[in-house]
XYZ file of C-alpha atoms in Angstrom:
700
model
C 78.282 83.861 100.830
C 76.157 85.551 103.429
C 72.895 86.868 103.341
C 73.097 90.566 104.496
C 71.524 93.435 106.051
C 73.067 96.829 106.824
C 72.392 99.191 109.727
C 72.811 102.393 107.715
C 72.438 103.958 104.264
C 73.353 101.620 101.524
C 76.153 102.792 99.301
C 75.881 103.439 95.629
C 76.225 100.769 92.895
C 73.447 98.530 93.975
C 71.021 96.919 91.444
C 67.980 99.239 90.623
C 64.777 97.835 92.072
C 62.185 100.100 90.402
C 59.028 98.249 91.047
C 57.552 95.093 92.676
C 58.218 92.965 89.819
C 61.923 93.820 89.718
C 61.920 93.182 93.453
C 60.272 89.940 93.130
C 62.936 88.923 90.401
C 65.629 89.894 92.530
C 64.262 87.828 95.508
C 64.140 84.861 93.193
C 67.628 85.412 91.814
C 69.022 85.480 95.507
C 67.364 82.495 96.421
C 68.555 80.405 93.333
C 72.198 81.767 93.861
C 72.011 80.981 97.625
C 70.581 77.646 97.030
C 73.291 76.686 94.464
C 76.013 77.880 96.764
C 74.748 76.261 99.952
C 73.699 72.948 98.286
C 76.215 72.345 95.884
C 79.304 75.008 96.531
C 78.629 76.705 93.184
C 76.784 79.846 92.166
C 76.162 82.160 89.217
C 77.030 84.952 91.448
C 80.277 85.836 93.143
C 79.930 87.072 96.915
C 80.111 90.883 96.039
C 77.388 90.528 93.491
C 75.146 88.545 95.964
C 75.947 90.979 98.596
C 74.772 93.933 96.584
C 71.636 92.106 95.284
C 70.621 91.294 98.937
C 71.386 94.794 100.006
C 69.165 96.144 97.220
C 66.320 93.678 98.448
C 66.657 95.171 102.029
C 66.473 98.843 100.677
C 63.289 97.924 98.901
C 61.766 96.270 101.713
C 62.521 99.125 103.973
C 60.890 101.564 101.775
C 57.910 99.116 100.981
C 57.378 97.036 103.977
C 53.785 96.038 102.901
C 55.335 94.124 99.845
C 57.931 92.017 101.742
C 57.773 88.501 100.249
C 57.613 85.321 102.432
C 60.592 83.844 100.862
C 62.926 86.773 100.996
C 66.236 86.118 101.931
C 66.907 89.288 104.279
C 65.736 87.739 107.449
C 66.814 83.942 106.923
C 69.799 81.986 107.652
C 71.738 80.904 104.346
C 69.289 83.147 102.476
C 66.417 80.435 103.302
C 67.752 78.356 100.623
C 68.493 75.233 102.504
C 67.155 72.798 105.095
C 68.690 70.430 107.395
C 67.824 67.108 108.958
C 69.881 67.349 112.103
C 68.335 69.785 114.602
C 70.812 72.077 116.326
C 70.788 72.333 120.164
C 71.117 76.043 119.749
C 70.270 77.937 116.681
C 73.200 78.435 114.381
C 72.820 81.962 113.157
C 74.462 84.050 110.355
C 75.729 87.479 110.961
C 74.548 90.918 109.896
C 77.161 93.202 108.034
C 78.810 96.760 107.980
C 80.913 98.148 105.274
C 82.663 100.995 106.799
C 83.946 102.583 110.037
C 80.868 104.829 110.011
C 78.390 102.030 109.618
C 80.207 100.171 112.474
C 80.004 103.032 114.769
C 76.165 103.423 114.107
C 75.838 99.642 114.691
C 77.836 99.761 117.877
C 75.866 102.719 119.051
C 72.577 100.933 118.668
C 73.907 97.794 120.425
C 74.791 99.942 123.399
C 71.448 101.683 123.535
C 69.902 98.255 123.451
C 71.633 96.804 126.333
C 71.507 100.413 128.061
C 75.211 100.638 128.740
C 78.705 100.565 127.004
C 80.028 97.374 125.754
C 82.685 96.368 128.194
C 85.172 94.930 125.620
C 84.962 93.951 122.041
C 86.525 90.743 120.543
C 88.064 91.359 116.878
C 88.783 88.166 114.831
C 88.998 87.343 111.039
C 85.887 86.517 109.196
C 87.031 83.088 107.643
C 85.848 82.399 104.179
C 84.566 78.791 104.456
C 81.505 76.693 105.680
C 80.138 76.904 109.158
C 79.880 73.531 110.868
C 79.208 72.373 114.461
C 81.427 69.663 115.845
C 79.884 67.348 118.690
C 82.244 65.752 121.137
C 81.172 62.963 123.459
C 83.581 62.408 126.277
C 86.332 64.013 124.111
C 85.710 61.941 120.988
C 84.417 63.551 117.822
C 81.009 61.931 117.020
C 79.015 64.036 114.640
C 79.650 66.943 112.188
C 76.784 69.034 111.109
C 76.554 72.112 108.692
C 74.730 75.169 109.699
C 71.862 74.584 107.209
C 68.973 76.793 107.927
C 70.195 77.588 111.386
C 67.720 75.396 113.085
C 68.923 72.326 111.456
C 71.653 71.092 109.347
C 73.305 68.274 107.319
C 75.059 65.545 108.640
C 78.521 65.355 107.225
C 80.123 63.110 109.761
C 81.739 61.020 106.991
C 84.344 63.794 106.832
C 85.631 63.176 110.210
C 89.181 62.519 109.971
C 89.843 64.706 106.796
C 89.806 68.069 108.519
C 93.016 69.440 109.860
C 92.607 71.376 113.188
C 89.490 69.396 114.317
C 90.815 66.432 116.194
C 89.126 63.083 116.524
C 89.966 63.062 120.144
C 90.362 66.176 122.583
C 93.025 66.357 125.098
C 90.301 65.986 127.827
C 87.192 63.845 127.904
C 84.693 66.578 127.715
C 81.257 66.687 126.135
C 80.440 69.795 124.112
C 80.144 71.234 120.588
C 82.678 73.312 118.914
C 81.384 75.686 116.280
C 83.805 76.819 113.441
C 84.654 77.100 109.882
C 86.025 74.509 107.494
C 88.094 75.903 104.735
C 90.806 75.429 102.285
C 94.141 77.196 102.527
C 95.683 78.311 99.166
C 97.951 75.262 99.186
C 95.064 72.908 100.092
C 93.145 74.390 97.252
C 95.727 73.936 94.523
C 96.239 70.572 95.786
C 92.560 69.568 95.704
C 92.065 70.789 92.178
C 94.976 68.708 91.072
C 93.558 65.480 92.554
C 90.091 66.462 91.164
C 91.239 66.957 87.677
C 93.296 63.852 87.804
C 90.148 61.866 88.701
C 88.108 63.774 85.713
C 86.309 66.431 87.476
C 86.020 70.006 86.779
C 88.206 72.119 88.942
C 86.679 73.974 91.913
C 86.262 77.790 91.139
C 87.567 79.078 94.627
C 88.950 77.615 97.904
C 85.451 78.272 99.585
C 83.441 76.261 96.995
C 86.016 73.702 97.024
C 85.665 73.112 101.037
C 81.759 73.033 100.627
C 81.895 70.721 97.977
C 84.487 68.623 99.349
C 82.754 68.387 102.930
C 79.736 67.263 101.550
C 80.962 64.512 98.916
C 80.553 60.969 99.875
C 82.026 57.901 98.270
C 84.734 59.732 96.351
C 88.067 57.615 95.097
C 90.058 60.316 96.751
C 90.184 62.545 99.710
C 91.915 65.893 99.957
C 92.518 67.947 103.326
C 90.737 70.901 104.637
C 91.481 73.155 107.765
C 89.279 73.806 110.495
C 89.167 77.209 112.654
C 86.980 77.092 115.855
C 84.901 80.244 116.737
C 82.618 79.116 119.512
C 82.100 76.444 122.320
C 78.737 75.433 123.966
C 77.339 72.835 125.924
C 75.469 69.528 125.098
C 72.976 67.474 126.835
C 75.259 65.395 129.058
C 78.046 68.187 129.472
C 79.350 68.331 133.063
C 77.175 70.944 134.913
C 80.224 72.926 136.062
C 81.814 73.061 132.614
C 78.520 74.071 130.998
C 78.256 77.007 133.478
C 81.772 78.015 132.623
C 81.093 77.903 128.722
C 77.871 79.844 129.235
C 79.613 82.657 131.483
C 83.248 82.803 129.756
C 84.198 85.705 127.562
C 84.645 84.831 124.090
C 88.479 85.239 124.019
C 88.634 82.772 127.156
C 86.350 80.242 125.223
C 88.917 80.391 122.200
C 91.846 79.878 124.801
C 89.982 76.798 126.164
C 89.299 75.341 122.588
C 93.093 75.736 121.664
C 94.045 73.811 124.995
C 91.838 70.971 124.052
C 93.567 70.734 120.559
C 91.149 72.618 118.290
C 92.634 74.928 115.845
C 91.908 78.507 116.252
C 92.919 81.984 114.613
C 95.381 82.281 117.590
C 97.805 80.188 115.626
C 97.892 82.617 112.710
C 98.889 85.909 111.659
C 95.474 87.326 112.655
C 94.725 86.004 116.264
C 91.694 87.417 117.832
C 92.264 90.561 120.005
C 90.323 92.204 122.666
C 89.878 95.902 122.912
C 87.646 98.277 124.705
C 86.832 101.051 122.425
C 84.958 101.369 119.056
C 88.086 103.616 117.780
C 90.176 100.574 118.701
C 87.938 98.081 117.072
C 88.400 100.238 113.639
C 92.160 100.342 114.220
C 92.223 96.598 114.433
C 89.994 95.978 111.301
C 92.413 98.098 109.471
C 95.277 96.087 110.854
C 93.734 92.598 109.843
C 92.639 94.142 106.391
C 96.235 95.044 105.760
C 97.424 91.560 106.337
C 94.653 89.868 103.908
C 97.162 89.379 100.970
C 99.799 87.499 103.185
C 97.485 85.194 104.761
C 97.333 81.562 103.518
C 93.781 81.368 103.742
C 90.950 83.348 102.571
C 88.983 86.226 104.626
C 86.225 88.166 103.392
C 85.881 90.394 106.581
C 86.351 90.697 110.167
C 83.938 89.656 112.792
C 83.290 92.030 115.989
C 81.561 90.891 118.774
C 80.661 91.903 122.268
C 83.476 89.783 124.217
C 81.546 89.287 127.442
C 78.725 86.718 127.968
C 76.706 89.254 130.138
C 76.653 91.831 127.134
C 75.701 89.092 124.611
C 72.804 87.960 126.854
C 71.474 91.399 127.133
C 71.629 92.124 123.483
C 70.017 88.782 122.489
C 69.363 87.634 119.030
C 67.100 87.873 116.047
C 65.748 85.238 113.894
C 68.829 85.154 111.655
C 71.591 86.981 113.545
C 72.757 87.698 117.109
C 72.556 91.548 117.913
C 75.807 91.447 119.783
C 78.127 90.523 116.697
C 78.529 91.794 113.365
C 80.707 91.222 110.295
C 82.904 93.973 109.040
C 83.013 93.159 105.294
C 86.118 93.976 103.289
C 86.106 94.887 99.503
C 85.833 91.732 97.324
C 89.067 90.361 96.081
C 87.522 87.879 93.632
C 84.998 88.214 90.910
C 83.563 86.108 88.270
C 84.147 87.595 84.683
C 84.674 86.055 81.272
C 88.103 84.842 79.734
C 88.018 86.456 76.221
C 91.514 85.593 74.955
C 95.119 84.276 75.612
C 97.955 86.347 74.689
C 101.492 84.757 74.489
C 104.258 86.991 75.611
C 107.991 86.367 74.881
C 110.286 87.786 77.966
C 113.903 88.890 77.681
C 115.115 85.507 78.498
C 113.108 83.782 75.945
C 110.385 82.551 78.425
C 106.934 82.221 76.553
C 104.391 83.317 79.047
C 100.475 83.191 78.577
C 98.321 86.044 79.879
C 94.598 85.850 80.132
C 92.567 88.938 78.552
C 89.317 89.334 80.503
C 86.116 91.177 80.248
C 86.996 94.188 82.449
C 85.697 93.655 85.912
C 86.090 95.912 89.200
C 87.981 94.312 91.947
C 89.560 95.622 95.139
C 89.218 99.200 93.735
C 90.669 98.590 90.290
C 89.679 97.661 86.801
C 91.143 94.310 85.966
C 91.523 93.360 82.353
C 94.415 90.898 82.420
C 95.396 88.155 84.581
C 98.460 85.667 85.004
C 98.177 82.131 83.715
C 101.603 81.132 84.611
C 102.524 78.563 81.984
C 100.867 75.994 79.502
C 100.484 73.365 82.138
C 98.605 75.748 84.293
C 96.093 76.399 81.515
C 95.637 72.596 80.920
C 95.612 71.632 84.798
C 92.696 74.259 85.303
C 90.807 73.117 82.127
C 90.205 76.714 80.895
C 88.477 77.420 77.781
C 87.862 80.582 75.717
C 84.574 82.091 76.598
C 84.604 80.497 80.135
C 83.253 82.425 83.251
C 86.271 82.364 85.584
C 86.950 83.413 89.089
C 89.527 86.089 89.339
C 91.551 86.726 92.428
C 93.369 89.840 93.505
C 94.716 91.117 96.654
C 96.803 94.143 97.557
C 99.488 94.747 94.842
C 99.419 91.061 93.777
C 99.098 90.564 90.127
C 95.592 89.094 89.450
C 95.300 85.526 88.788
C 92.493 83.106 87.613
C 91.779 80.521 90.150
C 89.436 78.357 87.900
C 86.729 78.095 85.467
C 83.063 78.344 86.790
C 82.309 75.071 85.028
C 78.534 74.930 85.750
C 78.149 78.151 83.886
C 79.232 76.855 80.486
C 77.148 77.247 77.647
C 78.650 74.825 75.232
C 80.039 77.768 73.022
C 83.500 77.832 74.599
C 86.466 76.971 72.665
C 89.785 75.220 73.135
C 92.710 77.607 74.096
C 95.388 77.349 71.043
C 98.959 76.953 72.177
C 101.651 78.364 69.900
C 103.537 75.838 67.750
C 106.498 78.422 67.033
C 107.738 81.432 69.103
C 105.289 84.251 68.735
C 108.286 86.612 68.787
C 110.651 85.295 66.186
C 109.035 82.278 64.756
C 111.612 79.744 66.071
C 110.894 76.511 67.639
C 109.754 76.186 71.311
C 111.501 74.113 74.143
C 108.718 72.573 75.776
C 110.857 70.328 78.024
C 110.028 72.478 81.073
C 106.573 73.655 82.477
C 107.562 77.145 81.343
C 108.104 77.151 77.721
C 111.029 78.846 76.008
C 112.007 79.874 72.716
C 114.827 77.704 71.410
C 116.884 81.117 70.673
C 116.546 81.952 74.403
C 117.915 85.393 75.331
C 118.927 86.039 71.642
C 115.001 86.035 70.698
C 114.385 89.162 72.584
C 118.015 90.606 72.316
C 117.035 94.021 72.500
C 115.045 93.694 75.698
C 117.641 91.564 77.276
C 120.340 94.371 76.619
C 118.234 97.034 77.548
C 117.537 95.367 80.871
C 121.037 94.723 81.754
C 121.884 98.387 80.869
C 118.995 99.575 83.381
C 119.674 101.887 86.239
C 119.349 98.866 88.780
C 121.780 96.539 86.871
C 125.020 98.143 85.143
C 123.399 101.609 85.051
C 124.763 102.625 81.604
C 123.720 105.970 81.098
C 122.775 106.709 77.482
C 122.170 103.004 76.497
C 118.307 103.248 76.324
C 115.917 101.107 74.329
C 116.132 103.044 71.255
C 120.092 103.140 71.337
C 120.105 99.260 71.727
C 117.946 98.951 68.876
C 120.433 100.937 66.960
C 123.310 98.998 67.952
C 121.494 95.619 67.189
C 120.280 96.561 63.633
C 123.697 97.748 62.991
C 125.156 94.331 63.654
C 127.435 95.915 66.360
C 125.952 93.985 69.384
C 124.747 90.337 69.104
C 124.946 89.940 73.078
C 125.811 91.662 76.263
C 129.706 91.081 76.048
C 129.737 92.753 72.861
C 129.272 96.135 74.684
C 132.592 95.730 76.618
C 135.067 93.699 74.255
C 133.786 94.690 70.814
C 132.156 97.847 70.641
C 134.654 100.789 69.593
C 134.455 104.543 69.729
C 134.926 104.556 66.045
C 131.714 102.416 65.528
C 129.507 104.559 67.637
C 130.738 107.543 65.806
C 129.531 105.901 62.591
C 126.023 105.894 63.801
C 123.274 108.325 63.012
C 122.805 110.804 65.774
C 125.838 109.859 67.648
C 128.174 112.775 67.797
C 131.401 112.842 69.815
C 129.975 114.261 73.110
C 127.189 111.488 73.139
C 129.863 108.723 72.208
C 132.283 109.787 74.729
C 129.671 109.914 77.435
C 128.565 106.479 76.449
C 131.955 105.002 76.716
C 132.444 106.432 79.892
C 129.279 104.895 81.202
C 130.509 101.426 79.731
C 133.744 102.048 81.587
C 132.042 102.871 84.905
C 129.782 99.762 84.160
C 132.989 97.636 84.769
C 133.272 98.895 88.405
C 129.751 97.583 89.338
C 129.675 95.081 91.967
C 129.051 91.271 91.428
C 125.348 91.506 92.142
C 124.829 93.941 89.627
C 126.569 91.980 86.896
C 124.658 88.759 87.955
C 121.307 90.688 87.740
C 122.367 92.249 84.415
C 122.810 88.436 83.142
C 119.034 87.958 83.596
C 119.427 84.568 85.176
C 116.122 82.691 85.341
C 114.713 82.468 88.809
C 116.617 85.596 89.875
C 115.994 89.214 89.973
C 117.660 92.219 91.946
C 117.259 90.872 95.581
C 118.018 87.317 94.687
C 121.086 88.400 92.793
C 122.207 90.269 95.713
C 121.731 87.435 98.180
C 123.604 84.740 95.924
C 126.461 87.556 95.446
C 126.644 88.019 99.249
C 126.555 84.425 99.885
C 129.284 83.139 97.433
C 131.244 86.490 97.291
C 132.868 85.717 93.888
C 131.597 84.710 90.440
C 133.924 81.699 90.736
C 132.172 80.635 93.870
C 128.896 81.086 92.348
C 129.804 78.893 89.242
C 131.281 76.374 91.526
C 127.961 75.745 93.551
C 125.954 72.799 92.745
C 122.071 72.869 93.175
C 122.500 71.615 96.908
C 124.989 74.342 97.649
C 122.704 76.921 95.828
C 119.969 75.937 98.200
C 121.757 77.264 101.192
C 120.835 80.842 99.779
C 117.841 82.344 101.657
C 114.702 81.821 99.468
C 116.077 79.348 97.016
C 114.352 75.967 96.776
C 115.244 72.823 95.032
C 113.558 73.537 91.619
C 114.769 77.230 91.528
C 118.404 75.980 92.536
C 118.434 73.479 89.643
C 117.380 76.269 87.223
C 120.006 78.815 88.330
C 122.778 76.380 88.241
C 121.744 75.288 84.468
C 121.336 79.095 83.676
C 125.022 79.830 84.854
C 126.237 76.746 82.905
C 124.333 78.211 79.811
C 125.856 81.584 80.286
C 129.392 80.455 80.694
C 130.670 82.075 77.535
C 129.203 85.358 78.356
C 130.452 85.183 81.893
C 134.007 84.537 80.713
C 133.995 87.364 78.118
C 132.593 89.803 80.678
C 135.250 88.855 83.090
C 138.168 89.121 80.418
C 136.669 92.708 79.641
C 137.247 93.873 83.109
C 133.726 93.474 84.731
C 133.837 93.157 88.591
C 133.245 89.375 89.576
C 133.466 90.188 93.246
C 131.034 91.302 95.891
C 132.392 94.186 98.162
C 132.547 93.123 101.721
C 131.280 89.744 101.139
C 133.364 86.608 102.363
C 133.005 83.144 100.689
C 131.437 80.243 102.938
C 134.037 78.756 105.211
C 133.701 75.424 103.633
C 131.798 73.732 100.687
C 129.678 71.982 103.086
C 129.169 74.668 105.476
C 125.379 75.517 105.697
C 125.697 78.620 107.700
C 125.481 81.905 105.928
C 129.078 83.398 105.662
C 130.440 86.204 107.628
C 129.323 88.791 104.946
C 125.957 89.153 106.855
C 127.775 90.595 109.885
C 127.052 94.331 110.425
C 124.593 96.547 112.095
C 121.712 95.229 110.582
C 122.742 91.513 110.954
C 119.565 89.299 111.485
C 117.175 92.355 110.680
C 114.464 92.309 107.961
C 114.277 96.053 106.812
C 111.437 97.814 104.700
C 111.969 101.254 103.136
C 109.091 103.664 102.356
C 108.530 107.242 101.423
C 111.246 109.588 100.075
C 114.598 109.595 101.624
C 116.475 112.524 102.868
C 119.839 113.642 103.968
C 122.959 111.355 103.224
C 120.302 108.924 101.774
C 118.466 111.407 99.358
C 120.207 110.499 96.130
C 119.852 106.703 96.845
C 117.349 104.816 94.465
C 115.140 102.149 96.230
C 117.587 99.456 94.647
C 120.498 101.227 95.925
C 118.886 101.400 99.614
C 118.085 97.484 99.266
C 121.868 96.979 98.298
C 122.991 99.152 101.390
C 120.827 97.180 103.663
C 122.117 94.048 102.401
C 125.878 95.273 102.691
C 125.117 96.024 106.379
C 124.084 92.557 107.009
C 120.302 92.856 106.814
C 117.698 91.433 104.434
C 115.361 93.986 102.395
C 111.832 93.496 101.774
C 109.213 95.403 99.992
C 106.223 94.630 102.250
C 105.564 95.061 106.029
C 104.647 92.056 108.132
C 105.000 90.642 111.647
C 108.371 89.478 110.607
C 109.633 92.939 109.696
C 112.249 94.246 112.007
C 112.719 98.019 111.097
C 110.859 100.445 108.904
C 112.869 103.349 107.242
C 110.170 105.811 106.940
C 110.843 108.795 104.765
C 108.649 111.797 103.579
C 105.320 110.734 102.514
C 105.361 107.495 104.236
C 101.568 106.158 104.265
C 99.995 102.771 104.551
C 103.274 100.855 105.309
C 104.189 103.218 108.221
C 100.522 102.960 109.689
C 100.790 99.180 109.358
C 104.166 98.998 111.093
C 102.890 101.162 113.819
C 99.860 98.824 114.359
C 102.386 95.855 114.453
C 104.625 97.597 116.866
C 107.391 97.548 114.484
C 110.556 99.772 115.125
C 110.743 102.941 113.091
C 113.772 104.877 111.935
C 113.984 108.269 110.002
C 116.530 108.551 106.923
C 118.912 110.344 109.190
C 118.812 107.697 111.888
C 119.097 104.994 109.511
C 122.130 106.693 107.863
C 123.916 106.775 111.226
C 123.074 103.123 111.830
C 124.785 102.205 108.451
C 127.412 104.856 108.139
C 130.213 102.535 107.893
C 128.643 100.953 104.617
C 127.554 104.101 102.955
C 130.802 104.741 101.033
């Protein structure tokens, strides 16, 4: 949480402060929220709500300068809510904020007017969402760890030394200095911390930031959980070698981070979003957009991008205010987490019989869209997070990711919350529930949702049976003609179809022809149509390409299944068990003439051969390919799934998102954000026509 001022007009949507009484109340609310956050890692407000409140206070103070209250948070580090007992050798300030490219441009122009020249270079780095600390080293050994506090003095948290990854107890050289940075929890560390905390009877943390703040301050706990440090500054201490002190004071920010990394300190340079140095305001905005585009893929939280004058001379010329340096600013990103209320839990049954809980939320605006539902994964997830109906919950959403509940905000409970009732019988059919796995399942399995299961199998990206939509499947099931997928191929007759309502000779013959065509679909489509848990279109293609035949797939044990890219130990076990459960259906489909081989694929050389088989040879071998936009030319009639199949037949790996690991982007007409992201990462681009030439031998 950061107390923030802006440098231009404040956007709409801020709380209305109509008079001095409303202003005074807003100041009190902001102080309470800041105190709860900085002192205990909790708050009644999420970051976005706090930012909007403080920005409204700033607007009011700008319009009524004679009414500014002495305890206003707008000119104080940590909102003026905390005090420390360990003095900082140099004030440890906060950052002012901007919220758009236009605001940054205005801020940059103001900075250049202040220093009387253009800024020589800009450093652009992720704004890590954690707790700022100062780590003091004496002759290379970490001796003290201090929080930012009120900027002039902080809290001694040296008891946490040794528990923070990336903050070594001993540097690679015996230097005396202070390393400043951010302590946070990665997504994996946060999940582990909540598991350990709830096992010891504590309430789960609401989010990784609060978890890091609370854990760093905690003393005398019966357990420890890991945290991660990222450095963002170096400065001399009393006792620092004079030559080194001069170097630290004169070095550019980028050079300081290189020194820190060389001494063993963790910095963003080791991540997908290392700090970069650019020379123009336009380049800064481009880098901000690039980092923002990677936000959802990062293993840790960021709530913005820090932009600072890179050179020490420019920083000295700009100076600092009472709460923030004038040479650096935080470019804040839209909030991806908000606090809202859990109203209900729905229990939905999927096509394979999986019973999945879904949270019903009080509608909340997150990252540009209204969120009313969130995933809860499984009953064990609900229990582990300690959720209750009526809880205020922290909801997280980033990019296209389905919103999820991170944890209840336990300190906001009123006592009116209620236990969540788990179903005693299948919500779909009333049968018993298999609770032996974390994901509960109807004892009838696929037969619970027979219509959905068969309609899925008949879909365009599976067996592509034209004329067999949801309504027709319902008709077949209700007439007793189909009780499982194989019935479509070894029991259903033309005469039976003609006996159904609204089934004339033409529609019957068309459906029979579509069923005949489905027999020629490749193994990957058949495997996908079976709806094996733990697989989908992409994974079914990978499995089929690896083993080449259904016999090869069925002969694989869990160890062999793990050799397929993307399959871990747990998923491998589930897939093998599912295939055994589907044995009768597979046998019947094979007997009915459906293809049980994958064109162009060859089996592994030997059972114990860990290498991907020769099927992956081809013009795209070793390449990760993303397709975006509308295809044209020879590719015009291909669906996105067919494009992905083509990529994998040609030896590549298909993906739906652009990242630094992407090798090639096929950019069709209307390619937008993915193309821009690929260009910013320097990823190779191809038009549909160029790509068609590359894979011509596999178009068939």
